[in-house]
Coordinates of C-alpha atoms and ligand atoms in Angstrom, one line a residue:
Chain C
M484 CA 135.0 128.9 58.7
T485 CA 135.0 125.9 56.4
A486 CA 131.5 127.0 55.3
H487 CA 133.1 129.5 53.0
G488 CA 135.7 127.1 51.7
I489 CA 138.6 128.8 53.3
A490 CA 141.8 126.9 53.4
E491 CA 143.8 126.2 56.5
P492 CA 145.6 129.2 57.8
G493 CA 149.3 129.2 57.5
S494 CA 149.1 127.8 54.0
R495 CA 150.4 130.9 52.5
A496 CA 150.0 131.6 48.8
L497 CA 153.7 132.2 48.4
S498 CA 156.9 131.4 50.4
G499 CA 159.2 134.4 51.1
W500 CA 161.5 133.3 48.4
Q501 CA 158.8 133.1 45.8
A502 CA 157.3 136.4 46.9
M503 CA 160.7 138.1 46.3
L504 CA 161.0 136.5 42.9
R505 CA 157.6 137.8 41.9
V506 CA 158.7 141.3 42.8
V507 CA 161.8 140.8 40.6
E508 CA 159.6 139.5 37.8
G509 CA 157.4 142.5 38.0
L510 CA 160.4 144.8 37.6
W511 CA 161.8 142.6 34.9
I512 CA 158.7 143.0 32.7
W513 CA 159.4 146.7 32.6
Y514 CA 163.1 146.1 32.0
R515 CA 162.5 143.6 29.2
R516 CA 160.8 146.3 27.2
N517 CA 163.3 149.0 28.0
W518 CA 166.6 147.4 28.5
R519 CA 168.2 148.4 25.3
A520 CA 167.9 152.1 25.9
T521 CA 169.1 151.7 29.5
A522 CA 172.0 149.4 28.7
V523 CA 173.2 151.6 25.8
S524 CA 173.3 154.8 28.0
N525 CA 174.8 152.8 30.9
V526 CA 177.6 151.5 28.7
A527 CA 178.2 154.7 26.7
Q528 CA 179.3 156.7 29.7
P529 CA 182.1 154.6 31.1
L530 CA 183.1 153.9 27.5
L531 CA 183.6 157.6 26.8
Y532 CA 185.7 158.0 29.9
L533 CA 187.7 154.9 28.9
A534 CA 188.3 156.3 25.5
A535 CA 189.3 159.8 26.7
F536 CA 191.4 158.9 29.7
G537 CA 192.5 155.3 29.0
V538 CA 193.5 155.8 25.5
G539 CA 194.1 159.6 25.1
F540 CA 195.5 160.5 28.4
G541 CA 196.9 157.0 29.0
G542 CA 199.3 157.5 26.1
L543 CA 201.0 160.3 28.0
I544 CA 201.0 158.4 31.3
D545 CA 202.5 155.2 30.0
A546 CA 205.4 157.3 28.6
S547 CA 206.3 158.5 32.1
P548 CA 208.3 156.2 34.3
H549 CA 207.1 157.9 37.5
A550 CA 203.4 157.3 36.6
A551 CA 204.1 153.7 35.6
Q552 CA 205.5 153.2 39.1
A553 CA 202.3 154.5 40.7
T554 CA 200.1 152.2 38.7
G555 CA 202.3 149.2 39.4
G556 CA 203.7 149.1 36.0
V557 CA 200.3 148.3 34.4
P558 CA 199.3 150.0 31.2
Y559 CA 196.9 152.8 32.0
L560 CA 194.1 151.4 30.0
L561 CA 194.2 148.2 32.0
Y562 CA 194.5 150.1 35.2
L563 CA 191.5 152.3 34.5
A564 CA 189.0 149.8 32.9
P565 CA 188.0 147.9 36.1
A566 CA 187.8 151.1 38.1
L567 CA 185.3 152.5 35.6
L568 CA 183.3 149.3 35.9
T569 CA 182.9 150.0 39.6
V570 CA 182.2 153.7 39.0
S571 CA 179.5 152.9 36.5
A572 CA 177.9 150.4 38.9
V573 CA 177.8 153.0 41.6
Q574 CA 176.4 155.7 39.3
N575 CA 173.7 153.4 38.0
A576 CA 172.9 152.2 41.5
T577 CA 172.5 155.8 42.6
F578 CA 169.9 156.5 39.9
E579 CA 168.1 153.2 40.3
S580 CA 167.6 153.5 44.1
T581 CA 166.5 157.1 44.2
Y582 CA 164.1 158.4 41.6
P583 CA 162.2 155.2 40.8
I584 CA 161.8 154.4 44.5
F585 CA 160.6 157.9 45.2
S586 CA 158.1 157.7 42.4
A587 CA 156.8 154.2 43.4
F588 CA 156.0 155.8 46.8
R589 CA 154.8 159.2 45.8
S590 CA 153.5 159.8 42.3
Q591 CA 152.7 156.3 41.0
R592 CA 152.1 154.7 44.5
T593 CA 152.8 151.3 43.0
Y594 CA 154.3 150.0 46.2
W595 CA 150.9 150.4 47.9
G596 CA 149.5 148.2 45.2
I597 CA 152.1 145.6 45.7
T598 CA 151.8 145.4 49.5
A599 CA 148.0 145.0 49.2
T600 CA 148.8 141.5 47.8
P601 CA 150.4 138.8 49.9
I602 CA 153.8 140.5 49.4
T603 CA 155.2 142.1 52.6
P604 CA 157.2 145.3 52.7
A605 CA 160.3 143.3 53.6
Q606 CA 159.9 141.0 50.6
L607 CA 159.4 144.1 48.4
V608 CA 162.7 145.5 49.7
T609 CA 164.5 142.3 48.9
G610 CA 162.9 142.0 45.5
Q611 CA 163.6 145.6 44.6
L612 CA 167.3 145.3 45.6
V613 CA 167.7 142.0 43.6
G614 CA 166.1 143.8 40.6
I615 CA 168.6 146.6 40.9
A616 CA 171.4 144.1 41.2
L617 CA 170.3 142.4 38.0
R618 CA 170.2 145.6 36.1
L619 CA 173.7 146.5 37.4
T620 CA 174.9 143.1 36.3
V621 CA 173.4 143.5 32.8
S622 CA 175.0 146.9 32.3
A623 CA 178.3 145.8 33.7
T624 CA 178.4 142.7 31.5
A625 CA 177.6 144.8 28.5
Y626 CA 180.5 147.1 29.3
V627 CA 182.9 144.2 29.7
L628 CA 181.9 142.7 26.4
V629 CA 182.3 146.0 24.6
I630 CA 185.8 146.8 26.0
A631 CA 187.2 143.2 25.7
P632 CA 188.1 143.4 22.0
F633 CA 190.1 146.6 22.7
G634 CA 192.5 144.8 24.9
A635 CA 191.3 146.6 28.0
I636 CA 191.0 143.2 29.8
R637 CA 193.7 140.9 31.0
G638 CA 191.9 137.7 31.7
P639 CA 189.1 135.9 33.5
G640 CA 189.7 137.9 36.7
V641 CA 187.4 140.4 35.1
L642 CA 184.5 138.2 36.1
A643 CA 185.3 138.5 39.8
A644 CA 185.8 142.3 39.1
L645 CA 182.3 142.3 37.8
V646 CA 180.9 140.7 40.9
F647 CA 182.8 143.1 43.1
A648 CA 181.5 146.1 41.1
V649 CA 177.9 145.0 41.5
L650 CA 178.4 144.4 45.2
C651 CA 179.9 147.9 45.5
G652 CA 176.9 149.3 43.7
M653 CA 174.5 147.5 46.0
A654 CA 176.3 148.7 49.1
F655 CA 175.6 152.2 47.9
S656 CA 172.1 151.4 46.7
A657 CA 170.6 149.9 49.8
P658 CA 171.2 152.9 52.2
L659 CA 170.1 155.3 49.4
M660 CA 166.9 153.3 49.0
A661 CA 166.1 153.8 52.7
L662 CA 166.6 157.5 52.2
A663 CA 164.3 157.6 49.1
A664 CA 161.7 155.7 51.1
A665 CA 161.9 158.2 53.9
W666 CA 161.7 161.2 51.7
K667 CA 158.1 162.5 51.5
K668 CA 158.5 166.0 50.3
G669 CA 158.6 167.1 46.7
R670 CA 162.2 168.5 46.6
T671 CA 164.4 165.5 46.6
P672 CA 168.1 165.6 47.5
F673 CA 169.1 163.1 44.8
A674 CA 170.7 165.6 42.4
A675 CA 172.7 166.9 45.3
I676 CA 173.8 163.4 46.2
S677 CA 175.0 162.8 42.6
R678 CA 176.9 166.1 42.6
F679 CA 178.3 166.3 46.1
V680 CA 178.7 162.7 47.1
V681 CA 179.0 160.5 44.1
L682 CA 181.2 162.8 41.9
P683 CA 183.8 163.5 44.7
M684 CA 183.8 159.8 45.4
V685 CA 184.5 159.1 41.7
L686 CA 187.3 161.7 41.6
F687 CA 189.1 160.7 44.8
S688 CA 188.6 157.0 45.3
G689 CA 191.5 155.8 43.2
T690 CA 189.6 155.6 39.9
F691 CA 192.0 157.7 37.8
F692 CA 195.1 157.7 40.0
P693 CA 196.2 155.8 43.1
V694 CA 195.0 157.2 46.5
S695 CA 198.7 157.3 47.6
Q696 CA 199.0 160.5 45.5
L697 CA 196.6 162.3 47.9
P698 CA 197.6 164.1 51.1
R699 CA 197.5 161.8 54.2
A700 CA 194.4 163.4 55.7
V701 CA 192.5 163.0 52.6
Q702 CA 193.6 159.3 52.3
A703 CA 192.0 158.6 55.6
L704 CA 188.8 160.2 54.4
V705 CA 188.8 158.0 51.3
R706 CA 188.7 154.9 53.4
I707 CA 185.0 155.5 54.1
S708 CA 184.1 155.7 50.4
P709 CA 182.5 152.5 49.3
L710 CA 183.8 153.2 45.8
W711 CA 187.4 153.0 47.0
H712 CA 186.8 149.6 48.6
G713 CA 185.0 148.4 45.4
T714 CA 187.7 149.8 43.1
E715 CA 190.5 148.1 45.1
L716 CA 188.6 144.8 44.9
A717 CA 187.7 145.1 41.2
R718 CA 191.1 146.3 40.1
G719 CA 192.9 143.7 42.2
A720 CA 190.7 141.0 40.7
A721 CA 191.1 142.2 37.1
L722 CA 194.8 142.6 37.3
G723 CA 195.4 139.5 39.5
T724 CA 197.0 141.5 42.3
L725 CA 194.4 140.9 45.0
R726 CA 195.8 139.9 48.4
L727 CA 193.7 138.0 50.9
W728 CA 193.5 140.2 54.0
P729 CA 193.0 143.6 52.4
A730 CA 190.4 141.9 50.2
A731 CA 188.6 140.5 53.2
G732 CA 188.5 143.9 54.8
H733 CA 187.1 145.6 51.7
L734 CA 184.5 142.8 51.3
A735 CA 183.5 143.1 55.0
Y736 CA 183.1 146.9 54.7
L737 CA 180.9 146.7 51.6
T738 CA 178.8 143.8 53.0
A739 CA 178.3 145.7 56.3
L740 CA 177.1 148.7 54.4
L741 CA 174.7 146.6 52.4
A742 CA 173.4 144.9 55.5
V743 CA 172.8 148.2 57.2
G744 CA 171.1 149.6 54.1
V745 CA 168.8 146.5 53.9
L746 CA 167.8 146.9 57.5
L747 CA 167.2 150.6 57.2
S748 CA 165.2 150.1 54.0
R749 CA 163.0 147.4 55.6
W750 CA 162.3 149.7 58.4
R751 CA 161.4 152.7 56.3
F752 CA 159.3 150.6 53.9
R753 CA 157.4 149.1 56.7
V754 CA 156.7 152.5 58.4
R755 CA 155.7 154.1 55.2
L756 CA 153.6 151.3 53.7
T757 CA 151.8 150.1 56.8
P758 CA 151.0 153.3 58.7
Chain H
M310 CA 132.7 131.0 65.5
S311 CA 130.1 133.2 63.9
D312 CA 129.4 133.4 60.2
S313 CA 130.8 136.8 59.7
L314 CA 133.7 137.4 57.3
V315 CA 134.8 140.5 59.2
Q316 CA 134.3 141.1 62.8
A317 CA 135.4 144.2 64.7
R318 CA 135.1 145.0 68.3
G319 CA 136.3 148.2 69.8
L320 CA 138.5 148.8 66.8
R321 CA 140.7 151.8 67.1
K322 CA 143.3 153.6 65.0
W323 CA 145.6 156.3 66.0
F324 CA 148.0 158.3 63.8
G325 CA 150.3 159.8 66.5
A326 CA 148.0 162.0 68.6
L327 CA 145.2 161.9 66.0
E328 CA 142.5 159.2 66.6
A329 CA 141.1 158.4 63.2
V330 CA 138.9 155.5 64.4
H331 CA 137.5 155.7 67.9
G332 CA 136.4 152.2 68.8
I333 CA 133.9 150.7 66.4
D334 CA 132.0 147.4 66.3
F335 CA 130.6 145.9 63.2
D336 CA 130.1 142.5 61.5
V337 CA 130.1 141.8 57.8
Q338 CA 128.3 138.6 56.8
A339 CA 129.3 136.3 54.0
G340 CA 127.6 137.2 50.7
E341 CA 126.4 140.7 51.6
V342 CA 127.3 144.1 50.4
F343 CA 128.3 146.2 53.3
G344 CA 128.7 150.0 53.1
F345 CA 130.7 152.6 55.0
L346 CA 129.3 156.1 54.6
G347 CA 130.5 159.3 56.2
P348 CA 131.9 162.7 55.6
N349 CA 135.6 163.4 54.6
G350 CA 137.9 162.3 57.4
A351 CA 135.3 160.1 59.1
G352 CA 137.7 157.2 59.2
K353 CA 136.3 155.1 56.4
S354 CA 139.6 154.5 54.6
S355 CA 141.5 154.0 57.8
T356 CA 139.0 151.2 58.6
M357 CA 139.3 149.7 55.1
R358 CA 143.1 149.6 55.4
M359 CA 142.9 147.8 58.7
I360 CA 140.6 145.2 57.2
G361 CA 142.9 145.1 54.2
C362 CA 145.8 144.1 56.5
V363 CA 148.0 147.0 55.4
S364 CA 147.6 149.1 58.6
P365 CA 147.9 147.5 62.0
R366 CA 145.1 148.3 64.4
S367 CA 146.0 150.4 67.4
A368 CA 143.5 148.6 69.8
G369 CA 140.5 146.4 69.8
E370 CA 139.6 143.1 68.1
L371 CA 139.6 142.5 64.4
Q372 CA 139.1 139.2 62.5
V373 CA 139.1 139.0 58.7
L374 CA 138.1 135.7 57.1
G375 CA 138.4 134.2 60.5
M376 CA 142.0 135.2 60.9
D377 CA 143.9 137.9 62.8
P378 CA 145.4 140.6 60.4
D379 CA 148.4 141.0 62.8
T380 CA 149.5 137.4 62.4
D381 CA 148.0 136.2 59.1
G382 CA 148.2 139.3 57.0
P383 CA 149.7 137.7 53.9
W384 CA 147.2 134.8 54.0
I385 CA 144.2 137.1 54.4
R386 CA 145.5 139.5 51.7
S387 CA 145.8 136.6 49.2
R388 CA 142.0 136.3 49.4
L389 CA 141.1 140.0 49.2
G390 CA 140.4 142.2 46.2
V391 CA 141.3 145.7 47.0
V392 CA 140.3 148.9 45.1
P393 CA 142.1 151.7 47.0
Q394 CA 140.8 155.3 47.1
Q395 CA 143.8 156.4 45.1
D396 CA 144.8 154.4 42.0
N397 CA 148.2 152.9 42.2
L398 CA 148.6 151.3 38.8
D399 CA 152.0 151.0 37.1
L400 CA 151.7 153.9 34.6
E401 CA 154.7 152.7 32.6
L402 CA 153.3 149.3 31.9
S403 CA 150.5 148.4 29.4
V404 CA 147.0 147.7 30.6
Q405 CA 147.4 143.9 30.2
D406 CA 150.9 143.9 31.8
N407 CA 149.4 145.6 34.9
L408 CA 147.1 142.6 35.2
H409 CA 149.8 140.0 34.5
V410 CA 152.2 141.4 37.0
Y411 CA 149.6 141.8 39.7
G412 CA 148.3 138.3 39.2
R413 CA 151.8 137.0 39.7
Y414 CA 152.1 138.7 43.1
F415 CA 149.3 136.3 44.1
G416 CA 151.3 133.3 42.9
I417 CA 149.0 132.6 39.9
S418 CA 150.6 130.8 37.0
R419 CA 151.5 132.8 33.9
A420 CA 149.1 130.9 31.7
A421 CA 146.2 131.3 34.2
V422 CA 146.9 135.0 34.6
R423 CA 146.9 135.5 30.9
A424 CA 143.5 133.9 30.5
K425 CA 142.2 135.8 33.5
A426 CA 143.4 139.1 32.1
V427 CA 141.4 138.6 28.9
E428 CA 138.3 137.8 30.8
L429 CA 138.7 140.8 33.2
L430 CA 139.4 143.3 30.4
D431 CA 136.2 142.2 28.8
F432 CA 134.4 142.5 32.2
V433 CA 135.4 146.2 32.5
Q434 CA 135.2 146.9 28.8
L435 CA 138.8 147.7 28.2
T436 CA 139.7 145.0 25.8
D437 CA 140.5 147.4 23.0
R438 CA 143.0 149.3 25.2
A439 CA 144.8 146.1 26.3
A440 CA 148.1 147.0 24.7
D441 CA 148.1 150.7 25.5
P442 CA 150.3 152.1 28.3
V443 CA 148.2 153.0 31.4
E444 CA 149.5 156.5 31.2
Q445 CA 147.3 157.1 28.2
L446 CA 144.1 156.0 29.8
S447 CA 141.5 158.5 31.1
G448 CA 140.9 158.7 34.8
G449 CA 137.7 156.6 34.6
M450 CA 139.4 154.0 32.5
K451 CA 142.2 153.7 35.1
R452 CA 139.6 153.2 37.7
R453 CA 138.0 150.4 35.8
L454 CA 141.4 148.8 35.3
T455 CA 142.0 149.1 39.1
I456 CA 138.7 147.3 39.6
A457 CA 139.7 144.6 37.1
R458 CA 143.1 144.2 38.8
S459 CA 141.4 143.7 42.1
L460 CA 139.6 140.6 40.7
V461 CA 142.7 138.9 39.3
N462 CA 142.9 136.5 42.3
E463 CA 139.2 135.7 42.4
P464 CA 138.8 137.2 45.8
E465 CA 136.3 136.1 48.4
L466 CA 136.1 139.5 49.9
M467 CA 136.4 142.8 48.1
L468 CA 137.3 146.1 49.6
L469 CA 136.2 149.0 47.4
D470 CA 137.1 152.4 48.6
E471 CA 135.1 154.9 46.6
P472 CA 135.2 152.7 43.5
T473 CA 133.1 154.9 41.3
T474 CA 134.6 158.3 42.1
G475 CA 135.5 159.9 38.7
L476 CA 133.4 157.5 36.6
D477 CA 130.9 158.8 34.1
P478 CA 127.2 157.7 34.5
Q479 CA 127.5 154.9 32.0
A480 CA 130.6 153.5 33.7
R481 CA 129.0 153.8 37.1
H482 CA 126.0 151.8 35.9
L483 CA 128.3 149.3 34.3
L484 CA 130.2 148.9 37.6
W485 CA 127.0 148.6 39.6
D486 CA 126.0 145.8 37.3
R487 CA 129.4 144.1 37.7
L488 CA 129.3 144.4 41.4
F489 CA 125.9 142.9 41.5
Q490 CA 127.1 140.0 39.3
L491 CA 130.0 139.4 41.8
K492 CA 127.5 139.4 44.7
Q493 CA 125.4 136.8 42.8
Q494 CA 128.6 134.7 42.6
G495 CA 128.8 134.8 46.4
V496 CA 131.6 137.4 46.7
T497 CA 131.3 139.6 49.8
L498 CA 131.7 143.3 49.1
I499 CA 132.7 146.1 51.5
I500 CA 132.3 149.5 49.9
T501 CA 132.7 153.2 50.8
T502 CA 131.0 155.9 48.7
H503 CA 130.0 159.5 48.8
Y504 CA 127.1 158.7 46.4
M505 CA 124.0 158.1 48.3
D506 CA 122.1 156.7 45.4
E507 CA 124.9 154.2 44.9
A508 CA 124.8 153.1 48.6
E509 CA 121.0 152.8 48.4
Q510 CA 121.3 150.7 45.2
L511 CA 124.1 148.4 46.2
C512 CA 124.2 148.0 50.0
D513 CA 122.3 145.4 51.9
R514 CA 123.5 147.0 55.1
L515 CA 125.6 150.0 55.9
V516 CA 127.0 152.0 58.7
V517 CA 127.3 155.8 58.8
M518 CA 130.6 157.0 60.4
D519 CA 131.3 160.4 61.7
G520 CA 134.4 161.5 63.5
G521 CA 135.8 158.0 63.8
L522 CA 132.6 156.6 65.3
I523 CA 129.7 154.6 63.9
V524 CA 126.6 156.8 64.4
A525 CA 124.0 154.5 62.7
E526 CA 123.6 151.1 61.3
G527 CA 121.0 149.3 59.2
S528 CA 119.7 148.6 55.7
P529 CA 119.1 151.7 53.6
R530 CA 115.4 151.3 54.0
E531 CA 115.6 150.9 57.8
L532 CA 117.8 154.0 58.0
I533 CA 115.4 156.1 56.0
A534 CA 112.5 155.0 58.1
R535 CA 114.3 155.7 61.3
Y536 CA 116.0 159.0 60.5
A537 CA 113.9 160.7 57.9
T538 CA 110.2 161.4 57.3
R539 CA 108.3 160.0 54.4
E540 CA 108.6 163.2 52.3
V541 CA 110.8 166.2 52.0
L542 CA 110.0 169.7 50.9
E543 CA 112.9 171.5 49.4
L544 CA 112.6 175.3 49.4
R545 CA 115.0 177.5 47.4
L546 CA 114.9 181.0 48.8
R547 CA 116.4 184.2 47.5
P548 CA 119.9 184.8 48.9
G549 CA 119.7 187.1 51.9
A550 CA 115.9 186.6 52.3
R551 CA 116.5 183.6 54.4
N552 CA 117.3 184.9 57.9
G553 CA 114.7 183.7 60.3
W554 CA 112.7 181.6 57.9
D555 CA 113.6 178.4 59.6
E556 CA 112.2 179.9 62.8
T557 CA 108.9 180.7 61.0
L558 CA 108.8 177.3 59.4
K559 CA 109.8 175.3 62.5
D560 CA 106.4 173.8 63.3
V561 CA 105.4 173.3 59.6
A562 CA 107.7 170.3 59.5
D563 CA 109.1 167.7 61.8
R564 CA 112.6 169.1 61.2
V565 CA 114.3 171.7 59.1
E566 CA 117.7 171.2 57.7
E567 CA 119.5 174.3 56.4
L568 CA 121.8 173.8 53.4
P569 CA 123.9 176.6 51.8
D570 CA 121.4 176.9 48.9
R571 CA 118.1 175.7 50.3
L572 CA 116.0 174.6 53.2
L573 CA 114.9 171.0 53.6
L574 CA 111.6 170.5 55.5
Y575 CA 111.0 167.0 56.7
A576 CA 107.3 166.1 56.8
S577 CA 105.1 163.2 56.2
D578 CA 103.0 165.2 53.8
G579 CA 105.0 167.5 51.6
E580 CA 102.0 169.2 50.0
A581 CA 100.6 170.2 53.3
A582 CA 103.9 171.6 54.5
L583 CA 104.2 173.7 51.3
A584 CA 100.7 175.0 51.8
A585 CA 101.5 175.9 55.4
A586 CA 104.7 177.6 54.3
H587 CA 102.8 179.7 51.7
Q588 CA 100.3 180.7 54.4
R589 CA 103.1 182.1 56.5
G590 CA 104.2 184.3 53.7
V591 CA 107.2 182.3 52.5
Q592 CA 107.8 182.9 48.8
P593 CA 110.4 180.5 47.6
V594 CA 112.1 180.9 44.3
S595 CA 111.3 177.3 43.7
S596 CA 110.0 174.3 45.6
L597 CA 110.2 170.6 45.2
I598 CA 108.5 167.7 47.0
R599 CA 110.2 164.3 47.0
R600 CA 110.6 161.1 48.9
S601 CA 113.2 160.8 51.5
T602 CA 116.5 159.2 50.5
L603 CA 119.6 158.0 52.2
E604 CA 121.0 161.5 51.5
D605 CA 118.6 162.9 54.0
V606 CA 119.7 160.3 56.6
F607 CA 123.3 161.3 55.9
L608 CA 122.6 165.0 56.3
R609 CA 120.8 164.5 59.5
L610 CA 123.4 162.2 61.0
T611 CA 126.5 164.1 59.9
G612 CA 125.0 167.5 59.2
R613 CA 127.0 169.5 61.7
S614 CA 129.1 171.2 59.1
L615 CA 126.0 172.4 57.3
V616 CA 124.9 174.7 60.0
D617 CA 127.5 177.4 59.1
Ligands
ATP2127 N1 148.6 157.8 57.1 C1 148.1 158.7 57.9 N2 148.8 159.4 58.7 C2 148.2 160.4 59.5 N3 146.9 160.6 59.5 C3 146.1 159.9 58.7 C4 146.6 158.9 57.8 N4 145.6 158.4 57.2 C5 144.5 159.0 57.6 N5 144.8 160.0 58.5 C6 143.8 160.8 59.2 O1 142.8 160.0 59.7 C7 141.6 160.7 59.6 C8 140.6 159.8 58.9 O2 141.0 159.6 57.5 P1 140.4 158.6 56.5 O3 141.2 158.6 55.3 O4 140.2 157.3 57.2 O5 139.0 159.3 56.2 P2 137.9 158.9 55.2 O6 136.6 158.7 55.9 O7 138.3 157.9 54.3 O8 137.7 160.3 54.4 P3 137.4 160.6 52.8 O9 136.0 160.5 52.6 O10 137.9 162.0 52.6 O11 138.2 159.6 52.0 C9 141.8 162.0 58.9 O12 141.9 163.0 59.9 C10 143.2 161.8 58.3 O13 143.8 163.0 58.2
MG2128 MG1 138.7 157.7 52.3

């Protein structure tokens, strides 16, 4: 085949790592033009919660000795701030890994354009997930920067909290992405997921009050919520109360969920994009 | 190894129980324009996607650029330019950003892709829309952008699945000219189309597919000589006054094709056939004598649906 000037086979245009970066770059070009609006709305929501509950409601709580005991003697604002960081990451992850993915498959069909290039469906999955993680990181960082001057942060532990929040978001994002890739019909279940999965998770995963306040049966159920694991990690890191073994357990759970989600997404992307 | 850029032997594709491609053989030579014609559902796009290494073959042999799509897909794809049947541009990005992003997927440097984008937008006459979001383009402009995008990696082989569907006549002629330029530069083109004039103009060689099989192969001229007569007499009859006419006219022409709105009589001498038809008392609303085209070949080879 040298007659046509064709290079040696195996000399791929891109390594797997480069290919993934190119996907991220493609997503970033959109984000670069639209990040302000996205970041503002992504920061505004947890900020409103923090103002209403942390400051308003928190004033009442801090006055009650019983409540102070439940939060471990931490002022309510400090108790709530890292949990809202995680909540916000999970909510953003829910959005980012449903509608845009569905649209890239269905209405815009952009994924078919991408996989007609050297990029493989598996590299597309990785790139898309890294892109989502970057966005979660930008929004979470913006939130931390905004709340820091109001004394809602205790110290550098918040940086670890930020990482845990993003990990928690991704553990939720990856399985949802597989679902969005598998969903071919017009009526999507995404609004229902926000309402009946994410919202109950937010309310009962120890965001606003310790899980120990819940009935025992419900407490067991809460253990499957990735948000609870993420909140425990983020709050522990922010307040400096994290202990090794529980932390390892939470990390293992979130990592496993992420890994399963990645595998499912790769499978669904491959089936859909290379029929 | 042969000189062919694409080589298929007994190529098959199943989607579950449905067999879209039933075992086809073809060779595409370097530098030629090769066409796939065929009615809706014939298996053209399924074949194009297998060549494009985005749909694994179910059975048979396939080599593209001397490689096996199953094992060297990314390598092959890096040398292809693909215009899919359905556009898949990023509607939220600008025209030029679409080209920039796409070029990067091929590993082209930012500087090179920028220069290339300017050149390509000029090539498809979209320079004045460079900064507009793709969402605001008309259907035909999007098509032209898709074509520009497929050229960003300077492909050796282009796969164009109905590239001119939705284009106005000017844009089609522009595209034909551009494709011809690419061919002059040595790019090999594989094209599907439902426009027979386009196939006749562009293709050096083509195959007609029907029901997942190749039913004919050759140059447009060969196919016309083989499957059609020199001339065609078109008779438009009053609705309802048609029953039995084709019986009456049978021996006037070599062959009669019945279309919903007219009869096509294939004869070497159209004038003589018209005179004979008049003699038998046929009074058409209008009549037309013309040379045979690829469309006549197509109707003959795939005309089963036209009987009803
Ligand atoms: N992804 C798919 N899953 C299931 N069936 C498919 C898929 N793609 C194509 N088919 C089926 O395969 C057959 C051939 O389709 P194909 O798209 O190859 O036809 P085509 O010749 O390109 O037609 P058209 O001229 O309408 O574009 C059709 O019956 C179609 O329904
Ligand atoms: Mg098609």
